[in-house]
Coordinates of C-alpha atoms (C1' of nucleotides) in Angstrom, one line a residue:
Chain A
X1 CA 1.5 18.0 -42.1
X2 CA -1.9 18.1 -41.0
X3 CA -3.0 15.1 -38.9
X4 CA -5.9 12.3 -40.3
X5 CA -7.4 12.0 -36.6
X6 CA -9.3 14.0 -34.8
X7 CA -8.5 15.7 -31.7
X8 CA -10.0 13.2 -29.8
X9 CA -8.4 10.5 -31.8
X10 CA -5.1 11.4 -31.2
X11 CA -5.6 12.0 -27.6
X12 CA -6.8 8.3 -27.5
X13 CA -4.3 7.0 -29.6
X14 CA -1.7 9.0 -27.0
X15 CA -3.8 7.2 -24.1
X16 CA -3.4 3.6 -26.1
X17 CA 0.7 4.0 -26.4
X18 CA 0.6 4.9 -22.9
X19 CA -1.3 1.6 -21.9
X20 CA 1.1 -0.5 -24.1
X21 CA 4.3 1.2 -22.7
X22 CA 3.6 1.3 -19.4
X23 CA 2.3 -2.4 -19.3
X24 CA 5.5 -3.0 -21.2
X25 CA 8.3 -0.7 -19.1
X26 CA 6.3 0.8 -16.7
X27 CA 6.1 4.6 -15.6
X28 CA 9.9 5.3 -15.0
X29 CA 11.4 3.8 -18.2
X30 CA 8.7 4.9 -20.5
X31 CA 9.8 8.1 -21.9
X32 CA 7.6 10.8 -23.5
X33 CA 9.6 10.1 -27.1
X34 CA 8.4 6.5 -26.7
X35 CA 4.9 7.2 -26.1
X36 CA 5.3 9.6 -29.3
X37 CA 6.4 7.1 -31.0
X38 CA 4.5 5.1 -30.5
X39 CA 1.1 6.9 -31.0
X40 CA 3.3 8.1 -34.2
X41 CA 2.9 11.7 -33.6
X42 CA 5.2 14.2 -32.7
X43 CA 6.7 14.8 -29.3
X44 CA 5.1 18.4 -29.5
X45 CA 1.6 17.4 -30.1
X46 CA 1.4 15.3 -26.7
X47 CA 2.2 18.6 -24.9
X48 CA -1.0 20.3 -27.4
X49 CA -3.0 17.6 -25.5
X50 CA -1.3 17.2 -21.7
X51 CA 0.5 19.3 -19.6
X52 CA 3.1 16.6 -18.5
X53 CA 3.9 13.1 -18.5
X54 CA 2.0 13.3 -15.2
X55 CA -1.1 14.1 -16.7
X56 CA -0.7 11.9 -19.4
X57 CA -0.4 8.7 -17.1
X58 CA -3.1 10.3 -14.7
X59 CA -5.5 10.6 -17.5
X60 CA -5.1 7.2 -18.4
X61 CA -5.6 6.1 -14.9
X62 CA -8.6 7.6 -14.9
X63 CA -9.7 6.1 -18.0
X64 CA -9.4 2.9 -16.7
X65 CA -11.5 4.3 -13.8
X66 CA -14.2 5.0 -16.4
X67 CA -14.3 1.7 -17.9
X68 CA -14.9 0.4 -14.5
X69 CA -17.8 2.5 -13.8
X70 CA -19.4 1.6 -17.2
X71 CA -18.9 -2.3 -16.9
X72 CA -21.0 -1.1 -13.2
X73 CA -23.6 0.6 -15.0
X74 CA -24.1 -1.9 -17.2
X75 CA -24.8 -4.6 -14.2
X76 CA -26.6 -1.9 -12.3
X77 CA -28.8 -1.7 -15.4
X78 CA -29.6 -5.1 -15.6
X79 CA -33.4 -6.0 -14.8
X80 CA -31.8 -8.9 -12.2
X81 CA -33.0 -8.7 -8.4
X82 CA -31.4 -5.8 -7.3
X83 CA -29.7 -8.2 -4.6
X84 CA -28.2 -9.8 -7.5
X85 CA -27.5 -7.0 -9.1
X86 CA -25.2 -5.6 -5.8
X87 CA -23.9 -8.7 -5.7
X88 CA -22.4 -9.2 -9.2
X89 CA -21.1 -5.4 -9.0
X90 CA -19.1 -5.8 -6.3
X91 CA -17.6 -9.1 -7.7
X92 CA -17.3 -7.2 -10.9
X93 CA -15.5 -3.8 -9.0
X94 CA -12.9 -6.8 -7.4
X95 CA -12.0 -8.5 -10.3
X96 CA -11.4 -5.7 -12.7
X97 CA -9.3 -4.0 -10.5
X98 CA -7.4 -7.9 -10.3
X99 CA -6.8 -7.7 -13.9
X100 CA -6.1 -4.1 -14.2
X101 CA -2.8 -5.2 -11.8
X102 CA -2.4 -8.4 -13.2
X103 CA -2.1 -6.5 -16.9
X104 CA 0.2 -3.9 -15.4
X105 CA 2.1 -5.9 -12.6
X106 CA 5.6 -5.4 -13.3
X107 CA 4.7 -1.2 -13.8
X108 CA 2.0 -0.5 -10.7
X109 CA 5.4 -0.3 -8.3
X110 CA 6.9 2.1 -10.3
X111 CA 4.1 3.9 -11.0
X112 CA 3.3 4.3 -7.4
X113 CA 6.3 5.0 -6.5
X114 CA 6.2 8.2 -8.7
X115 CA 2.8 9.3 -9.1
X116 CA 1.7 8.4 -4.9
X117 CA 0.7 11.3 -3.7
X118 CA -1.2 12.3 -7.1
X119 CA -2.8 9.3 -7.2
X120 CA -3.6 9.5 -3.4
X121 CA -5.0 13.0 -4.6
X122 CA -7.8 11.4 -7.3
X123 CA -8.5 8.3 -5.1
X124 CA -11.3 9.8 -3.0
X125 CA -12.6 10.9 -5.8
X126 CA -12.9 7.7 -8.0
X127 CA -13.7 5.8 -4.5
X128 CA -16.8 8.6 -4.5
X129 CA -17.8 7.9 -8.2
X130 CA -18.3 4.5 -7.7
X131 CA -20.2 4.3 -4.4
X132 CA -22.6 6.5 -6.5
X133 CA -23.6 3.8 -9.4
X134 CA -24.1 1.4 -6.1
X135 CA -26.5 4.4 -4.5
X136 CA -28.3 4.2 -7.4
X137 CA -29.0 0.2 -7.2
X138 CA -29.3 0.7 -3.4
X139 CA -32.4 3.0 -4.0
X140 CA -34.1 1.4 -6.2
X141 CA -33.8 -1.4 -3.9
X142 CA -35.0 0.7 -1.0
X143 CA -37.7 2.4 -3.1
X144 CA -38.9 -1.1 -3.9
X145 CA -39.2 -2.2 -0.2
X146 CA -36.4 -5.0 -1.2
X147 CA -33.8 -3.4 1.1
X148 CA -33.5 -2.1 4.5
X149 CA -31.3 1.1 4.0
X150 CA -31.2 4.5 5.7
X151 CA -29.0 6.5 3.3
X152 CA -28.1 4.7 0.5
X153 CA -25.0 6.7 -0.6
X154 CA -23.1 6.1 2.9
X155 CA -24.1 2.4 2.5
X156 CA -22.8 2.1 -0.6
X157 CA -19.6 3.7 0.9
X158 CA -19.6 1.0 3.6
X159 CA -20.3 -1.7 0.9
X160 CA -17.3 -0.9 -1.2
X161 CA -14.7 -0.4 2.0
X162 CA -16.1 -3.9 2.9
X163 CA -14.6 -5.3 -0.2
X164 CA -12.1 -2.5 -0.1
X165 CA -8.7 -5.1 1.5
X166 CA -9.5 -7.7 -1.2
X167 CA -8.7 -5.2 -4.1
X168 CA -4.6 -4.7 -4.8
X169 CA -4.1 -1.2 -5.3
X170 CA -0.7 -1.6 -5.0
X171 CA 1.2 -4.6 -5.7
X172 CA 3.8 -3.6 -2.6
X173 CA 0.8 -3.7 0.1
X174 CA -1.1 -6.9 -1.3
X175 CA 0.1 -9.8 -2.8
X176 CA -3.0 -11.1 -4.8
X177 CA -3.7 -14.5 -4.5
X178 CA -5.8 -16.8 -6.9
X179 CA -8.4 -15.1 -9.0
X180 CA -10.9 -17.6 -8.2
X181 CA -10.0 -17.1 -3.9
X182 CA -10.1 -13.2 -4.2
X183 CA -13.5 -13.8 -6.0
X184 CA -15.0 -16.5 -3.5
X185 CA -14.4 -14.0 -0.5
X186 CA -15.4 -11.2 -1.9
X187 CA -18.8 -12.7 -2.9
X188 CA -18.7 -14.4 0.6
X189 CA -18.4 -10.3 2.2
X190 CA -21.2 -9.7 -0.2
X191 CA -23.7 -12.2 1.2
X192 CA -22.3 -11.6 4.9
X193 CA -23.6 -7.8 3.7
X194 CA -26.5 -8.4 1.8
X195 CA -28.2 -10.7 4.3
X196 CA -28.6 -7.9 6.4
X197 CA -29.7 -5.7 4.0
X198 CA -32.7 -7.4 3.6
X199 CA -35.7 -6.8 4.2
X200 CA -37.1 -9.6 7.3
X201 CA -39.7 -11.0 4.7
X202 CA -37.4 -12.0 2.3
X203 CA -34.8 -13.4 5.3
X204 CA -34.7 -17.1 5.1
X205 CA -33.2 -17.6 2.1
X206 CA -29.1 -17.0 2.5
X207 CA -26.9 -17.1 -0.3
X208 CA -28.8 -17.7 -3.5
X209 CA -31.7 -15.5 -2.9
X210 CA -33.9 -16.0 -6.1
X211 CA -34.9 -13.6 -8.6
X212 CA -37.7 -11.2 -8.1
X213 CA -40.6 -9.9 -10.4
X214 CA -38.0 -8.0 -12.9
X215 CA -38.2 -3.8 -12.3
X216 CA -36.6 -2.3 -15.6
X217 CA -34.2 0.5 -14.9
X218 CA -33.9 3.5 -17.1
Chain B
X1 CA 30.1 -8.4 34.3
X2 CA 27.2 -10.6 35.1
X3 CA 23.7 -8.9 34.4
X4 CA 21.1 -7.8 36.6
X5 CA 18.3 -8.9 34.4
X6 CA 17.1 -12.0 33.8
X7 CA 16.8 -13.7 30.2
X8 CA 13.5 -12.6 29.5
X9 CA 14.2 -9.2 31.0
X10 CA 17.1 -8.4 28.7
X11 CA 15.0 -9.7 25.9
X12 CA 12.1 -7.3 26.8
X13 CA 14.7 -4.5 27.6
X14 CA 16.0 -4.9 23.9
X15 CA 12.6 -4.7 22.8
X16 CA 11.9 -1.5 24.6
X17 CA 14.6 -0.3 23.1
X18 CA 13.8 -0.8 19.6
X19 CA 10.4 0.9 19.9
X20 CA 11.6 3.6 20.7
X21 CA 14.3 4.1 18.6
X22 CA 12.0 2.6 15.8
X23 CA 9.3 5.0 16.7
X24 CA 12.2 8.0 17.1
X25 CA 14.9 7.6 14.1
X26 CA 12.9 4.2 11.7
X27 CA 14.8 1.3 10.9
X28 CA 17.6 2.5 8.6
X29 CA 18.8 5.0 11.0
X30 CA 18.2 2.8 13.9
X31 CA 21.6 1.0 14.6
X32 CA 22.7 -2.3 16.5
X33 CA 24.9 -0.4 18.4
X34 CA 21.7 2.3 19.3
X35 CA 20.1 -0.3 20.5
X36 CA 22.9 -2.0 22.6
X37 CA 23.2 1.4 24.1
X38 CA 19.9 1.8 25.0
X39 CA 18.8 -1.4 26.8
X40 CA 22.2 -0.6 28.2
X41 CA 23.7 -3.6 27.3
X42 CA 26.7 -4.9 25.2
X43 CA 26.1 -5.2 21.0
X44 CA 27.2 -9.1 21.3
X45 CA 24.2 -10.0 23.9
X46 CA 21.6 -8.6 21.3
X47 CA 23.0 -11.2 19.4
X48 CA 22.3 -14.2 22.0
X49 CA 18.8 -13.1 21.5
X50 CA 18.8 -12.6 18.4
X51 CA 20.0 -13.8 15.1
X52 CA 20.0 -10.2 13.4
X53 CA 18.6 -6.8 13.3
X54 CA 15.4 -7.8 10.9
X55 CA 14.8 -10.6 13.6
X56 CA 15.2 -8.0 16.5
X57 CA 12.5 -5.9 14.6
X58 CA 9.7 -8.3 13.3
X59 CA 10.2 -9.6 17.2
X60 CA 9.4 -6.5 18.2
X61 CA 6.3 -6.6 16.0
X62 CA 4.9 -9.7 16.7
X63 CA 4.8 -8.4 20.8
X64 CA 2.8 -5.3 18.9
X65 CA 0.1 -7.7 17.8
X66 CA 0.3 -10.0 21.0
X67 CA -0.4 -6.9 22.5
X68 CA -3.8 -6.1 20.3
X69 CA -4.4 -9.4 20.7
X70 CA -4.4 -9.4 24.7
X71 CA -7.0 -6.3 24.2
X72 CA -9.1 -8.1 21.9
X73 CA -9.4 -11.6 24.5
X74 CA -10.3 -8.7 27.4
X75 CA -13.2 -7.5 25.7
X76 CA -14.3 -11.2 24.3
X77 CA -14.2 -12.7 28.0
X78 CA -16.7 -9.3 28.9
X79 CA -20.2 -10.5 29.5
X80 CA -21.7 -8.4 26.7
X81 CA -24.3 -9.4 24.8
X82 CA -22.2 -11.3 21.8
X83 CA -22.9 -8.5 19.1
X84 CA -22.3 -5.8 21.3
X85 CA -18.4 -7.6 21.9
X86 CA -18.2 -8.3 18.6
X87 CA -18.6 -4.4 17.7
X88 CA -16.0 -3.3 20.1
X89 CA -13.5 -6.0 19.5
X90 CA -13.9 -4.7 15.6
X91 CA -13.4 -1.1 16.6
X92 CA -10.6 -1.7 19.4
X93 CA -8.7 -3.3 16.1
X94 CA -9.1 -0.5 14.2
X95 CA -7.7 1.9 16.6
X96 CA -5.6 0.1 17.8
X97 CA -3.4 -0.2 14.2
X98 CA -4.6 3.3 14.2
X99 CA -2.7 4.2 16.7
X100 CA 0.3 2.0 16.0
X101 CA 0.6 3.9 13.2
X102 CA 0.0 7.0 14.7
X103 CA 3.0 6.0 17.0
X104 CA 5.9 5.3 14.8
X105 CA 4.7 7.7 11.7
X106 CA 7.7 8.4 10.3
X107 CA 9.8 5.0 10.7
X108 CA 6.8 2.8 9.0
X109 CA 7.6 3.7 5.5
X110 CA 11.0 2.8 6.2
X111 CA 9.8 -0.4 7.9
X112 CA 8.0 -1.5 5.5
X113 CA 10.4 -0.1 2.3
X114 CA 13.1 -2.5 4.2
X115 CA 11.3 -5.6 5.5
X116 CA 7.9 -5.5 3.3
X117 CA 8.3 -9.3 2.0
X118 CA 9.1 -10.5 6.0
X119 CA 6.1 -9.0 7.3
X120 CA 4.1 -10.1 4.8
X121 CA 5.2 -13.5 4.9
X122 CA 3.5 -12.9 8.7
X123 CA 0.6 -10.9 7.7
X124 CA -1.4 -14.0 7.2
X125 CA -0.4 -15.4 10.2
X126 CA -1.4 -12.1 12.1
X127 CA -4.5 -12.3 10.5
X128 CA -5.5 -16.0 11.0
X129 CA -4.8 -15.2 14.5
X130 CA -6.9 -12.3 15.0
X131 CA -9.7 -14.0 13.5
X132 CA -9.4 -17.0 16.2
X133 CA -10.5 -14.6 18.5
X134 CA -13.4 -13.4 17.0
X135 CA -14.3 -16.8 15.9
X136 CA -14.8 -17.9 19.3
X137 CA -16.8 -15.3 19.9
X138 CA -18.9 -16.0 16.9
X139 CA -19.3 -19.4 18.1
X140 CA -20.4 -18.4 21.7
X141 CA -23.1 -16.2 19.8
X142 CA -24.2 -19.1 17.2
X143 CA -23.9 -21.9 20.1
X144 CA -26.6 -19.2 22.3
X145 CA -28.7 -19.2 19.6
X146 CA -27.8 -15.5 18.8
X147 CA -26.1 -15.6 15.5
X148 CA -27.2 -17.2 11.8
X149 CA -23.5 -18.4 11.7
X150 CA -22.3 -21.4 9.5
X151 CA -18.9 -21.4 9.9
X152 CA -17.5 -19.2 12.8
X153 CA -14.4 -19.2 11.7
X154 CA -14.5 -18.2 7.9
X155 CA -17.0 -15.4 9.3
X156 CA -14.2 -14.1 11.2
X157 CA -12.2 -13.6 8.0
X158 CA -15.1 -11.9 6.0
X159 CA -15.5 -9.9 9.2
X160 CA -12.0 -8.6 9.3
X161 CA -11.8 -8.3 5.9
X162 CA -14.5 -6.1 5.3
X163 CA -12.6 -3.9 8.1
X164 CA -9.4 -4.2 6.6
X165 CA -9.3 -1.2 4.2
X166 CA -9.7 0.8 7.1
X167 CA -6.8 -0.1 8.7
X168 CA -3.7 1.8 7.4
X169 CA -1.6 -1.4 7.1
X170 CA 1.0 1.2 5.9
X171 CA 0.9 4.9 5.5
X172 CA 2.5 4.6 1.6
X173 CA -1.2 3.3 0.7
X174 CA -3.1 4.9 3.1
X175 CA -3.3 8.3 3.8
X176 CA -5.1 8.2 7.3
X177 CA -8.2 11.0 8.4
X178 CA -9.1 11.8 12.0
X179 CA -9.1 8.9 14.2
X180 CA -13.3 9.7 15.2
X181 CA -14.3 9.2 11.4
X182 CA -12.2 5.9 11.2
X183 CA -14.3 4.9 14.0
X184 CA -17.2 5.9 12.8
X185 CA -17.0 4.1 9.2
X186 CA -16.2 1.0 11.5
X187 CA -19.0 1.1 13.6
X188 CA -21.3 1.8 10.3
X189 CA -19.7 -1.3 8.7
X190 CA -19.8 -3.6 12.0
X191 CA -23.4 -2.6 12.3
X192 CA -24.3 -3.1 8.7
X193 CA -22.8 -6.9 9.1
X194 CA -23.9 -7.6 12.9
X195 CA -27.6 -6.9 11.4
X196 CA -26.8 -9.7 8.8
X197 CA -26.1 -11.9 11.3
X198 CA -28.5 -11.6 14.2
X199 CA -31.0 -14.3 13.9
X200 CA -34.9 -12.7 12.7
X201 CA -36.3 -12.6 16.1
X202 CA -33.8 -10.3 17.0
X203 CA -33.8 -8.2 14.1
X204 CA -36.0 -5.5 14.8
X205 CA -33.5 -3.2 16.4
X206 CA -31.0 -2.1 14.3
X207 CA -28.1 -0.2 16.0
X208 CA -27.9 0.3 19.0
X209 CA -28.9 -3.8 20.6
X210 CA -29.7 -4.4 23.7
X211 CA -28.0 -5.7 26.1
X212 CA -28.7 -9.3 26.6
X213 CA -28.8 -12.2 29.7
X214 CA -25.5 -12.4 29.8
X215 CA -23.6 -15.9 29.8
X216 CA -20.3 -15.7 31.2
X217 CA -17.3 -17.0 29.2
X218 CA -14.1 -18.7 30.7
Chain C
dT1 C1' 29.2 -20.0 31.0
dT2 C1' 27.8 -15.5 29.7
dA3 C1' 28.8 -10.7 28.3
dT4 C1' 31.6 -7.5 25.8
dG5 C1' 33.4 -4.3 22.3
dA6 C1' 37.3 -4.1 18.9
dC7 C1' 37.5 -5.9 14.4
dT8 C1' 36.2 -6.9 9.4
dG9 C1' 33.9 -7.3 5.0
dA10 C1' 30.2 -5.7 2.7
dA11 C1' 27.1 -2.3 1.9
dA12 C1' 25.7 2.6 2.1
dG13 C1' 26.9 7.3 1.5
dG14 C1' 29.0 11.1 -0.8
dC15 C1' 30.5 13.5 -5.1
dG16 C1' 32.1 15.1 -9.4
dT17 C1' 31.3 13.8 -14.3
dT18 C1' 28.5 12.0 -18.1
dT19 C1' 24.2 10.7 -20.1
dT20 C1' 19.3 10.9 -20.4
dT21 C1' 15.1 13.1 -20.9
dA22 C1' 10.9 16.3 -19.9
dG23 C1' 9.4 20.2 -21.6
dT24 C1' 10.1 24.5 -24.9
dC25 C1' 9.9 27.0 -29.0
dA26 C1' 11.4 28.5 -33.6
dT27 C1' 10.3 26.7 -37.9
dA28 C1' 8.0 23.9 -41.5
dG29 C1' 3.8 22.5 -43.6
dG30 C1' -1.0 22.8 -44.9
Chain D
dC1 C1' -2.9 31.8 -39.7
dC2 C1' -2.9 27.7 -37.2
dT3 C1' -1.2 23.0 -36.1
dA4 C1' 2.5 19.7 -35.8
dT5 C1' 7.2 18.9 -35.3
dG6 C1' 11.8 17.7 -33.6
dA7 C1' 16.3 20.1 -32.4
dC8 C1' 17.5 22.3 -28.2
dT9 C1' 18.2 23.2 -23.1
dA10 C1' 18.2 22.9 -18.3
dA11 C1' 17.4 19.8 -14.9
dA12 C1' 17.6 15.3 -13.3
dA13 C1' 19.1 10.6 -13.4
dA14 C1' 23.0 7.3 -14.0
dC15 C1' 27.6 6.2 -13.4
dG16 C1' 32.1 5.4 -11.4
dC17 C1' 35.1 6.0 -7.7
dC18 C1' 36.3 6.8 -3.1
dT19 C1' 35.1 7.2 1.9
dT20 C1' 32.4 6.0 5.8
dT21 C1' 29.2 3.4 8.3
dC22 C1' 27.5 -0.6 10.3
dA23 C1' 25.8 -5.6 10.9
dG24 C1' 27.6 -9.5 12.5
dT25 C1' 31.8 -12.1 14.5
dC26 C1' 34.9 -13.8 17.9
dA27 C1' 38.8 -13.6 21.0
dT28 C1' 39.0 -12.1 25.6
dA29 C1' 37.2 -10.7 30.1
dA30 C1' 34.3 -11.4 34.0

DNA sequence: TTATGACTGAAAGGCGTTTTTAGTCATAGG
DNA sequence: CCTATGACTAAAAACGCCTTTCAGTCATAA
């Protein structure tokens, strides 16, 4: 029987079962017959699009990555004071990555517990891909004289590991708190940052500095 | 037999003996009766000091973080200028856990896999304490004129925080690098929130500050 | 009054058997 | 001829049962 869906479809729709199952059972007690299930394809076909149950949760993982970095992209896009901008992103990176565990809470031990080391493996790399879309804010800040940055890409690093011990990557290191205390220190690491990072003229004003002429982005 | 030692020596001497049976076999395969044998005492007198083998170890972590503690008051009572102690004391923490870690590598999963939920019940309380030390020095800076600082002590916490992630609370999460990059991305982060916090007049320099007239604490 | 180590119950550690499941591949369907 | 499928298999997980280990106690000794 020849499938309705694309190829990209059905590797989506395999992504989407995956989601809902792990959320549901999490990585351990969700078998590769479930997911098929399912997605309401075969068992076979998932192997025509994954190597392994690895890769399948692994991709998904780094889905989730990738809606991140658009939700960043579309704040770093934002014709906002680029001080704004930096700030909301970095409120933004914290909470999603609060609901991401919130959504999957009973599954993230399990899921660590099998996948560590891979996981460990991509971290670096999605750490890296986000620093990148702050960069990006960070030099247009720098271009426009706003901000007081050597090299904006090892900032941004420095940024994100500043906010880095507020984000649960793993439910057995953190226990997350409220929503609304994770968000009111993180923005409160933010100003400590950002205060610094501006230039002397604009100084004085400390936590609500005000929106500048607009600069449109892209 | 009546002992030697006094109290307090047989309670250290039990303590001794748990690092370095913690540091040499971890906590499952470190026994009661190890221990007894090592401090070269009787199994029942571990038990006059202690009420069991989880209280014997977080003991024996608490004197860990007395101890970075003790380091962290000997370079607050330095006459450095304010930022300059700040930016050590930061560092020192760092390495410090660092090395920790570094000490009892193998036994820390382990630890942690068999008394995660007791140590974090202290975590905060390590924490809070840390950050009492760095408040006062916060508040020597702000009281000198030095620092922009509202409240000392809720700086302290963003100032830890934004160290945190640096800090391999636990080897499971954290994979850790080479001791000199760990304390280079802490000096780069202390830097990038010491210039946030040095009053305007001062601002000018940006990393390495001069040495101020010093005011002498305690 | 304090220190000890033999003692005990409960938990951890084998271990052989049964069940589950990731991944394969011959076959069916288009 | 090319894709999708699910029965099949080897490997791993779960289970049940027995043995050993060990945290914590307590009667006795110093």
């Amino acid at each position: 029987m020849v499938s309705t869906l694309t190829r990209e479809e059905t590797r989506e729709a395999i992504l989407d079962a995956t989601d809902y199952l792990l959320a549901r059972y999490g990585y351990r007690k969700m078998t590769v017959d479930d997911i098929a299930q399912e997605a309401g394809i075969g068992k076979g076909t998932i192997y025509l699009h994954f190597a392994s149950k690895e890769e399948v949760t692994l991709s998904h993982v780094d889905r989730i990555v990738e809606r991140l970095k658009e939700r960043l992209w579309a704040i770093a896009r934002t014709n906002a004071d680029v001080a704004i901008r930096l700030r909301l992103m970095l409120v933004a990176r914290v909470l999603f990555r609060f609901d991401s565990v919130q959504h999957y809470t009973q599954s993230l031990n399990d899921l660590l517990a099998a996948l560590r080391p891979k996981l460990l493996a991509r971290r670096a790399r999605y750490f890296e891909e986000e620093a990148r879309v702050f960069a990006e804010v960070l030099g247009e800040g720098k271009r426009a004289g706003a901000f007081n940055v050597k090299d904006a890409l090892s900032t941004a690093f420095a940024l994100l590991h500043a906010t880095n011990s507020l984000l649960p990557y793993s439910l057995s290191t953190t226990e997350l708190g409220e929503r609304d205390e994770i968000k009111e220190k993180t923005e409160q690491i933010a100003d400590l940052i950002l205060s610094g990072l501006l230039r002397q003229r604009d100084a004085p004003a400390t936590t609500t500095t005000a929106t500048r002429p607009p600069r449109r982005r892209r």
